[in-house]
Amino acid sequence: MKFTESVIRDMTRVCLKHQGVNLAQGFPDFPAPAEIKEAAIQAIRSDFNQYAITWGTPSLRQAIADKFSWYNGVTVDPDTEITVCCGSTEAMIASLMAIVNPGEEVIVFEPFYENYGPDTILCGSQPRFITLHEPDWHFDGKELTDAFNNKTKAIVLNTPNNPTGKVFSREELQFIADLCLKWGVVAVTDEIYEHILYDGAEHISIASLPGMRDQTITINSISKTYSLTGWRVGWAIAPAHLTASIRKVHDFLTVGAPHPLQEAAAAALQIDRNYYQTLAKAYQERRDFLLRAVEEAGFLAYCPKGAYYIMTDVGHFGFSDDVTFAFYLVEKVGVATVPGSSFYSVPSRGGTKIRFCFPKRMETLRQASERLKKLKTEPVRK
Ligand SMILES: Cc1ncc(COP(=O)(O)O)c(C=O)c1O
């Protein structure tokens, strides 16, 4: 096996053992919206309890198409261009397996959400990593241009980005789109944080740029927008010829996502549109609070423009590496984080970084903040 167990999910288990505050794995510790939960209960009562159509129940595919039109500005056919999967996790691996042949190359921006590494390995491809440079996490245009070649099949994008909080600008996306169009490369874009934006940042879907609709797979889910990470409902939106392949892989991977939860997801996507502003505002408050807390505790923090993570540099604390420091934080300080190396192809590249997440109640964040103060008041024992 060429990859290890998920470090992020392992940190959650270590955190439970030490009764730490879990700012490692990105899931909310507050309730999901009541009306969506009610829709799920109703769906079970109404007996949506058998397999749905493999590629998704019609009501959800219609709701996805409607929302993609009003929020992302792209019109799609729910009958031929949408595949509902078990979370965006399955949507990503099903998409890559559907379009990438062994030996072909996939471009991935680094640091990256840790699943993308194993995803590229599982589809037999050769990943090519392009560095996002701090503090603003920009990429070098020449480096990206040089990465495209005849073997390149896909480029994986994630905006707003985990772990950096980067929101790709229109200019950056146009630069990427031009390369995709030139080389016939598919953009596979994970946009699950599309509503979690700060300081007036704007989310742009690469599928909405001229010419890209037919060369993009847009991946999304209900996990982050509606605080429903445990329901495992996500989807891939792609032109019909790509969707046909994605549906075949999806069918044999999982058959389908849970039927009653798909029905409830359709209700979620039709929630009052004010919900999204309220969500972004609540996250802005949490981001501002945690950013201040980690800076006061001595971390060098990169202010996120979107998503719900703060990437930090901790080299000056003097630990041998990020994993040692993350274990110190959970065992001695009582706060679980994710070591930066899990977001890099070469672990040492993330060797001085630590990621915090903040989809948590303010109370939880206050508790974490109190504990982090120990780093200032008690001598750090390496
Ligand atoms: C960028 C990114 N994509 C996908 C996922 C997983 O999403 P899902 O619950 O829809 O499978 C996460 C979870 O943290 C994520 O950060």
CSV table of N, CA and C in Angstrom, one decimal, residues 47-157:
chain,number,residue,atom,x,y,z
A,47,ASP,N,-41.3,6.5,3.5
A,47,ASP,CA,-40.8,5.3,2.9
A,47,ASP,C,-39.9,5.5,1.7
A,48,PHE,N,-39.1,6.5,1.8
A,48,PHE,CA,-38.0,6.6,0.8
A,48,PHE,C,-36.8,5.8,1.4
A,49,ASN,N,-37.1,4.5,1.6
A,49,ASN,CA,-36.2,3.6,2.3
A,49,ASN,C,-35.5,2.5,1.5
A,50,GLN,N,-35.7,2.5,0.2
A,50,GLN,CA,-35.1,1.5,-0.7
A,50,GLN,C,-34.1,2.3,-1.5
A,51,TYR,N,-33.3,1.5,-2.3
A,51,TYR,CA,-32.3,2.1,-3.2
A,51,TYR,C,-33.0,3.3,-4.0
A,52,ALA,N,-32.3,4.4,-4.1
A,52,ALA,CA,-32.7,5.4,-5.0
A,52,ALA,C,-32.1,5.0,-6.4
A,53,ILE,N,-32.5,5.8,-7.5
A,53,ILE,CA,-31.9,5.6,-8.8
A,53,ILE,C,-30.4,5.8,-8.5
A,54,THR,N,-29.6,4.9,-9.1
A,54,THR,CA,-28.1,4.9,-8.8
A,54,THR,C,-27.5,6.3,-8.8
A,55,TRP,N,-27.8,7.0,-9.8
A,55,TRP,CA,-27.1,8.3,-9.9
A,55,TRP,C,-27.8,9.5,-9.2
A,56,GLY,N,-28.8,9.1,-8.3
A,56,GLY,CA,-29.4,10.2,-7.5
A,56,GLY,C,-30.9,10.3,-7.7
A,57,THR,N,-31.6,10.6,-6.6
A,57,THR,CA,-33.0,10.7,-6.7
A,57,THR,C,-33.4,12.0,-7.5
A,58,PRO,N,-34.5,11.9,-8.3
A,58,PRO,CA,-34.7,13.1,-9.2
A,58,PRO,C,-34.9,14.4,-8.5
A,59,SER,N,-35.5,14.4,-7.3
A,59,SER,CA,-35.7,15.7,-6.6
A,59,SER,C,-34.4,16.3,-6.2
A,60,LEU,N,-33.4,15.5,-5.9
A,60,LEU,CA,-32.1,16.1,-5.5
A,60,LEU,C,-31.4,16.6,-6.7
A,61,ARG,N,-31.4,15.8,-7.8
A,61,ARG,CA,-30.7,16.2,-9.0
A,61,ARG,C,-31.3,17.6,-9.5
A,62,GLN,N,-32.6,17.7,-9.4
A,62,GLN,CA,-33.2,18.9,-9.9
A,62,GLN,C,-32.8,20.1,-9.0
A,63,ALA,N,-32.8,19.8,-7.7
A,63,ALA,CA,-32.4,20.9,-6.7
A,63,ALA,C,-30.9,21.3,-6.9
A,64,ILE,N,-30.1,20.3,-7.2
A,64,ILE,CA,-28.6,20.6,-7.5
A,64,ILE,C,-28.5,21.5,-8.8
A,65,ALA,N,-29.3,21.1,-9.8
A,65,ALA,CA,-29.2,21.9,-11.1
A,65,ALA,C,-29.7,23.3,-10.8
A,66,ASP,N,-30.8,23.5,-10.1
A,66,ASP,CA,-31.4,24.8,-9.8
A,66,ASP,C,-30.4,25.7,-9.0
A,67,LYS,N,-29.7,25.1,-8.0
A,67,LYS,CA,-28.8,25.9,-7.2
A,67,LYS,C,-27.5,26.2,-8.0
A,68,PHE,N,-27.1,25.3,-8.8
A,68,PHE,CA,-25.9,25.5,-9.6
A,68,PHE,C,-26.1,26.7,-10.6
A,69,SER,N,-27.4,26.8,-11.0
A,69,SER,CA,-27.7,27.9,-11.9
A,69,SER,C,-27.7,29.2,-11.2
A,70,TRP,N,-28.4,29.3,-10.1
A,70,TRP,CA,-28.5,30.6,-9.4
A,70,TRP,C,-27.2,31.0,-8.7
A,71,TYR,N,-26.5,30.1,-8.1
A,71,TYR,CA,-25.4,30.5,-7.3
A,71,TYR,C,-24.1,30.5,-8.1
A,72,ASN,N,-23.9,29.5,-9.0
A,72,ASN,CA,-22.7,29.4,-9.7
A,72,ASN,C,-22.7,29.9,-11.2
A,73,GLY,N,-24.0,30.1,-11.6
A,73,GLY,CA,-24.1,30.7,-13.0
A,73,GLY,C,-23.9,29.7,-14.1
A,74,VAL,N,-24.2,28.4,-13.9
A,74,VAL,CA,-24.0,27.4,-14.9
A,74,VAL,C,-25.3,26.6,-15.0
A,75,THR,N,-25.8,26.4,-16.2
A,75,THR,CA,-27.1,25.6,-16.4
A,75,THR,C,-26.7,24.2,-16.8
A,76,VAL,N,-27.3,23.2,-16.1
A,76,VAL,CA,-26.9,21.8,-16.4
A,76,VAL,C,-28.2,21.0,-16.5
A,77,ASP,N,-28.1,19.9,-17.1
A,77,ASP,CA,-29.3,19.0,-17.3
A,77,ASP,C,-29.2,17.9,-16.2
A,78,PRO,N,-30.2,18.0,-15.2
A,78,PRO,CA,-30.2,17.0,-14.1
A,78,PRO,C,-30.3,15.5,-14.6
A,79,ASP,N,-30.8,15.3,-15.8
A,79,ASP,CA,-30.9,13.9,-16.2
A,79,ASP,C,-29.6,13.3,-16.7
A,80,THR,N,-28.8,14.2,-17.2
A,80,THR,CA,-27.5,13.6,-17.9
A,80,THR,C,-26.2,14.2,-17.3
A,81,GLU,N,-26.3,15.2,-16.5
A,81,GLU,CA,-25.0,15.8,-16.1
A,81,GLU,C,-24.8,15.8,-14.6
A,82,ILE,N,-25.5,15.1,-13.8
A,82,ILE,CA,-25.3,15.1,-12.4
A,82,ILE,C,-25.3,13.6,-11.8
A,83,THR,N,-24.3,13.4,-11.0
A,83,THR,CA,-24.2,12.0,-10.3
A,83,THR,C,-24.2,12.3,-8.8
A,84,VAL,N,-25.2,11.8,-8.1
A,84,VAL,CA,-25.2,11.9,-6.6
A,84,VAL,C,-24.3,10.8,-6.1
A,85,CYS,N,-23.4,11.1,-5.1
A,85,CYS,CA,-22.5,10.1,-4.6
A,85,CYS,C,-22.5,10.1,-3.1
A,86,CYS,N,-21.7,9.3,-2.4
A,86,CYS,CA,-21.6,9.3,-1.0
A,86,CYS,C,-20.6,10.4,-0.6
A,87,GLY,N,-21.0,11.6,-0.5
A,87,GLY,CA,-20.1,12.7,-0.1
A,87,GLY,C,-19.3,13.1,-1.3
A,88,SER,N,-18.6,14.3,-1.2
A,88,SER,CA,-17.8,14.7,-2.2
A,88,SER,C,-16.5,13.8,-2.3
A,89,THR,N,-16.3,13.1,-1.2
A,89,THR,CA,-15.2,12.2,-1.2
A,89,THR,C,-15.3,11.1,-2.3
A,90,GLU,N,-16.5,10.5,-2.3
A,90,GLU,CA,-16.7,9.5,-3.4
A,90,GLU,C,-16.8,10.2,-4.8
A,91,ALA,N,-17.4,11.4,-4.8
A,91,ALA,CA,-17.5,12.1,-6.1
A,91,ALA,C,-16.2,12.3,-6.7
A,92,MET,N,-15.2,12.7,-5.8
A,92,MET,CA,-13.8,12.9,-6.3
A,92,MET,C,-13.2,11.7,-6.8
A,93,ILE,N,-13.2,10.6,-6.1
A,93,ILE,CA,-12.5,9.4,-6.5
A,93,ILE,C,-13.2,8.8,-7.7
A,94,ALA,N,-14.6,8.8,-7.7
A,94,ALA,CA,-15.3,8.3,-8.8
A,94,ALA,C,-15.0,9.0,-10.1
A,95,SER,N,-14.9,10.4,-10.0
A,95,SER,CA,-14.6,11.2,-11.1
A,95,SER,C,-13.2,10.9,-11.7
A,96,LEU,N,-12.2,10.9,-10.8
A,96,LEU,CA,-10.8,10.6,-11.2
A,96,LEU,C,-10.7,9.2,-11.8
A,97,MET,N,-11.3,8.2,-11.2
A,97,MET,CA,-11.3,6.9,-11.8
A,97,MET,C,-11.9,6.8,-13.2
A,98,ALA,N,-13.0,7.6,-13.3
A,98,ALA,CA,-13.7,7.6,-14.6
A,98,ALA,C,-12.9,8.2,-15.7
A,99,ILE,N,-12.1,9.2,-15.4
A,99,ILE,CA,-11.5,10.0,-16.6
A,99,ILE,C,-10.0,9.7,-16.7
A,100,VAL,N,-9.3,9.2,-15.7
A,100,VAL,CA,-7.9,9.1,-15.7
A,100,VAL,C,-7.4,7.7,-16.0
A,101,ASN,N,-6.6,7.4,-16.9
A,101,ASN,CA,-6.1,6.1,-17.2
A,101,ASN,C,-4.7,6.0,-16.5
A,102,PRO,N,-4.4,4.7,-16.1
A,102,PRO,CA,-3.1,4.5,-15.5
A,102,PRO,C,-1.9,5.1,-16.4
A,103,GLY,N,-1.0,5.8,-15.7
A,103,GLY,CA,0.1,6.4,-16.4
A,103,GLY,C,-0.1,7.8,-16.8
A,104,GLU,N,-1.4,8.3,-16.8
A,104,GLU,CA,-1.6,9.7,-17.2
A,104,GLU,C,-1.3,10.6,-15.9
A,105,GLU,N,-1.2,11.9,-16.2
A,105,GLU,CA,-0.8,12.7,-15.1
A,105,GLU,C,-2.0,13.6,-14.6
A,106,VAL,N,-2.0,13.9,-13.3
A,106,VAL,CA,-3.0,14.7,-12.7
A,106,VAL,C,-2.2,15.8,-11.9
A,107,ILE,N,-2.6,17.1,-12.1
A,107,ILE,CA,-1.9,18.2,-11.4
A,107,ILE,C,-2.7,18.5,-10.2
A,108,VAL,N,-2.0,18.7,-9.1
A,108,VAL,CA,-2.6,18.9,-7.8
A,108,VAL,C,-1.9,20.1,-7.1
A,109,PHE,N,-2.6,21.1,-6.6
A,109,PHE,CA,-1.9,22.2,-5.9
A,109,PHE,C,-1.6,21.7,-4.5
A,110,GLU,N,-0.4,22.1,-4.0
A,110,GLU,CA,0.1,21.7,-2.7
A,110,GLU,C,0.4,22.9,-1.9
A,111,PRO,N,0.0,22.9,-0.6
A,111,PRO,CA,-0.6,21.9,0.2
A,111,PRO,C,-2.1,21.5,-0.3
A,112,PHE,N,-2.4,20.3,-0.1
A,112,PHE,CA,-3.7,19.8,-0.6
A,112,PHE,C,-4.5,19.0,0.5
A,113,TYR,N,-5.8,19.0,0.3
A,113,TYR,CA,-6.7,18.2,1.2
A,113,TYR,C,-6.2,16.7,1.1
A,114,GLU,N,-5.9,16.1,2.2
A,114,GLU,CA,-5.1,14.8,2.1
A,114,GLU,C,-5.7,13.7,1.3
A,115,ASN,N,-7.0,13.7,1.0
A,115,ASN,CA,-7.6,12.6,0.2
A,115,ASN,C,-7.0,12.6,-1.2
A,116,TYR,N,-6.7,13.8,-1.7
A,116,TYR,CA,-6.3,13.9,-3.2
A,116,TYR,C,-5.1,13.0,-3.5
A,117,GLY,N,-4.1,12.9,-2.5
A,117,GLY,CA,-2.9,12.1,-2.7
A,117,GLY,C,-3.3,10.6,-3.0
A,118,PRO,N,-4.0,9.9,-2.1
A,118,PRO,CA,-4.5,8.6,-2.3
A,118,PRO,C,-5.4,8.5,-3.5
A,119,ASP,N,-6.2,9.5,-3.8
A,119,ASP,CA,-7.1,9.5,-5.0
A,119,ASP,C,-6.3,9.3,-6.2
A,120,THR,N,-5.2,10.1,-6.4
A,120,THR,CA,-4.4,10.0,-7.6
A,120,THR,C,-3.8,8.6,-7.7
A,121,ILE,N,-3.3,8.1,-6.5
A,121,ILE,CA,-2.7,6.8,-6.5
A,121,ILE,C,-3.7,5.7,-6.9
A,122,LEU,N,-4.9,5.8,-6.3
A,122,LEU,CA,-5.9,4.8,-6.6
A,122,LEU,C,-6.3,4.7,-8.1
A,123,CYS,N,-6.2,5.8,-8.8
A,123,CYS,CA,-6.6,5.8,-10.2
A,123,CYS,C,-5.4,5.5,-11.1
A,124,GLY,N,-4.3,5.2,-10.4
A,124,GLY,CA,-3.1,4.8,-11.2
A,124,GLY,C,-2.4,5.9,-11.9
A,125,SER,N,-2.6,7.1,-11.5
A,125,SER,CA,-2.0,8.3,-12.2
A,125,SER,C,-0.8,8.7,-11.5
A,126,GLN,N,-0.1,9.6,-12.2
A,126,GLN,CA,1.1,10.2,-11.7
A,126,GLN,C,0.8,11.6,-11.3
A,127,PRO,N,0.8,11.9,-10.0
A,127,PRO,CA,0.4,13.3,-9.6
A,127,PRO,C,1.6,14.2,-9.8
A,128,ARG,N,1.3,15.4,-10.2
A,128,ARG,CA,2.3,16.5,-10.3
A,128,ARG,C,1.9,17.6,-9.4
A,129,PHE,N,2.7,17.9,-8.4
A,129,PHE,CA,2.3,18.9,-7.4
A,129,PHE,C,2.8,20.3,-7.7
A,130,ILE,N,2.0,21.3,-7.6
A,130,ILE,CA,2.3,22.7,-7.9
A,130,ILE,C,2.2,23.4,-6.6
A,131,THR,N,3.3,24.1,-6.2
A,131,THR,CA,3.3,24.7,-4.8
A,131,THR,C,2.4,26.0,-4.8
A,132,LEU,N,1.7,26.1,-3.7
A,132,LEU,CA,1.0,27.3,-3.4
A,132,LEU,C,1.9,28.0,-2.4
A,133,HIS,N,2.4,29.2,-2.7
A,133,HIS,CA,3.4,29.9,-1.8
A,133,HIS,C,2.7,30.8,-0.8
A,134,GLU,N,3.1,30.6,0.5
A,134,GLU,CA,2.6,31.5,1.5
A,134,GLU,C,3.4,32.8,1.3
A,135,PRO,N,2.9,34.0,1.9
A,135,PRO,CA,1.7,34.0,2.8
A,135,PRO,C,0.4,34.1,2.1
A,136,ASP,N,0.3,34.4,0.8
A,136,ASP,CA,-1.0,34.5,0.1
A,136,ASP,C,-1.4,33.3,-0.7
A,137,TRP,N,-0.5,32.3,-0.7
A,137,TRP,CA,-0.7,31.0,-1.3
A,137,TRP,C,-0.9,31.1,-2.8
A,138,HIS,N,-0.1,32.0,-3.4
A,138,HIS,CA,-0.2,32.1,-4.9
A,138,HIS,C,0.6,31.0,-5.6
A,139,PHE,N,0.3,30.7,-6.8
A,139,PHE,CA,1.1,29.8,-7.6
A,139,PHE,C,1.9,30.5,-8.6
A,140,ASP,N,3.0,29.9,-9.0
A,140,ASP,CA,3.9,30.5,-10.0
A,140,ASP,C,3.4,30.1,-11.4
A,141,GLY,N,3.1,31.1,-12.2
A,141,GLY,CA,2.5,30.8,-13.5
A,141,GLY,C,3.3,29.9,-14.4
A,142,LYS,N,4.6,30.2,-14.3
A,142,LYS,CA,5.5,29.4,-15.2
A,142,LYS,C,5.6,27.9,-14.8
A,143,GLU,N,5.6,27.8,-13.4
A,143,GLU,CA,5.7,26.4,-12.9
A,143,GLU,C,4.4,25.6,-13.3
A,144,LEU,N,3.3,26.3,-13.3
A,144,LEU,CA,2.1,25.6,-13.7
A,144,LEU,C,2.1,25.3,-15.2
A,145,THR,N,2.5,26.3,-16.0
A,145,THR,CA,2.5,26.1,-17.4
A,145,THR,C,3.4,25.0,-17.8
A,146,ASP,N,4.5,24.9,-17.1
A,146,ASP,CA,5.5,23.8,-17.4
A,146,ASP,C,5.0,22.4,-17.0
A,147,ALA,N,4.0,22.4,-16.1
A,147,ALA,CA,3.5,21.1,-15.7
A,147,ALA,C,2.6,20.4,-16.7
A,148,PHE,N,2.0,21.2,-17.5
A,148,PHE,CA,1.0,20.7,-18.5
A,148,PHE,C,1.8,20.0,-19.7
A,149,ASN,N,1.4,18.8,-20.1
A,149,ASN,CA,2.0,18.2,-21.2
A,149,ASN,C,1.0,17.2,-21.8
A,150,ASN,N,1.4,16.4,-22.8
A,150,ASN,CA,0.5,15.5,-23.5
A,150,ASN,C,-0.1,14.4,-22.6
A,151,LYS,N,0.6,14.1,-21.5
A,151,LYS,CA,0.0,13.1,-20.6
A,151,LYS,C,-0.9,13.6,-19.5
A,152,THR,N,-1.0,15.0,-19.4
A,152,THR,CA,-1.9,15.6,-18.4
A,152,THR,C,-3.4,15.3,-18.7
A,153,LYS,N,-4.1,14.7,-17.8
A,153,LYS,CA,-5.5,14.4,-18.0
A,153,LYS,C,-6.4,15.3,-17.2
A,154,ALA,N,-6.0,15.7,-16.0
A,154,ALA,CA,-6.8,16.5,-15.1
A,154,ALA,C,-6.0,17.4,-14.2
A,155,ILE,N,-6.7,18.4,-13.7
A,155,ILE,CA,-6.1,19.3,-12.7
A,155,ILE,C,-7.1,19.3,-11.5
A,156,VAL,N,-6.7,19.1,-10.3
A,156,VAL,CA,-7.6,19.1,-9.2
A,156,VAL,C,-7.5,20.5,-8.5
A,157,LEU,N,-8.6,21.1,-8.4
A,157,LEU,CA,-8.7,22.4,-7.8
A,157,LEU,C,-9.6,22.3,-6.5
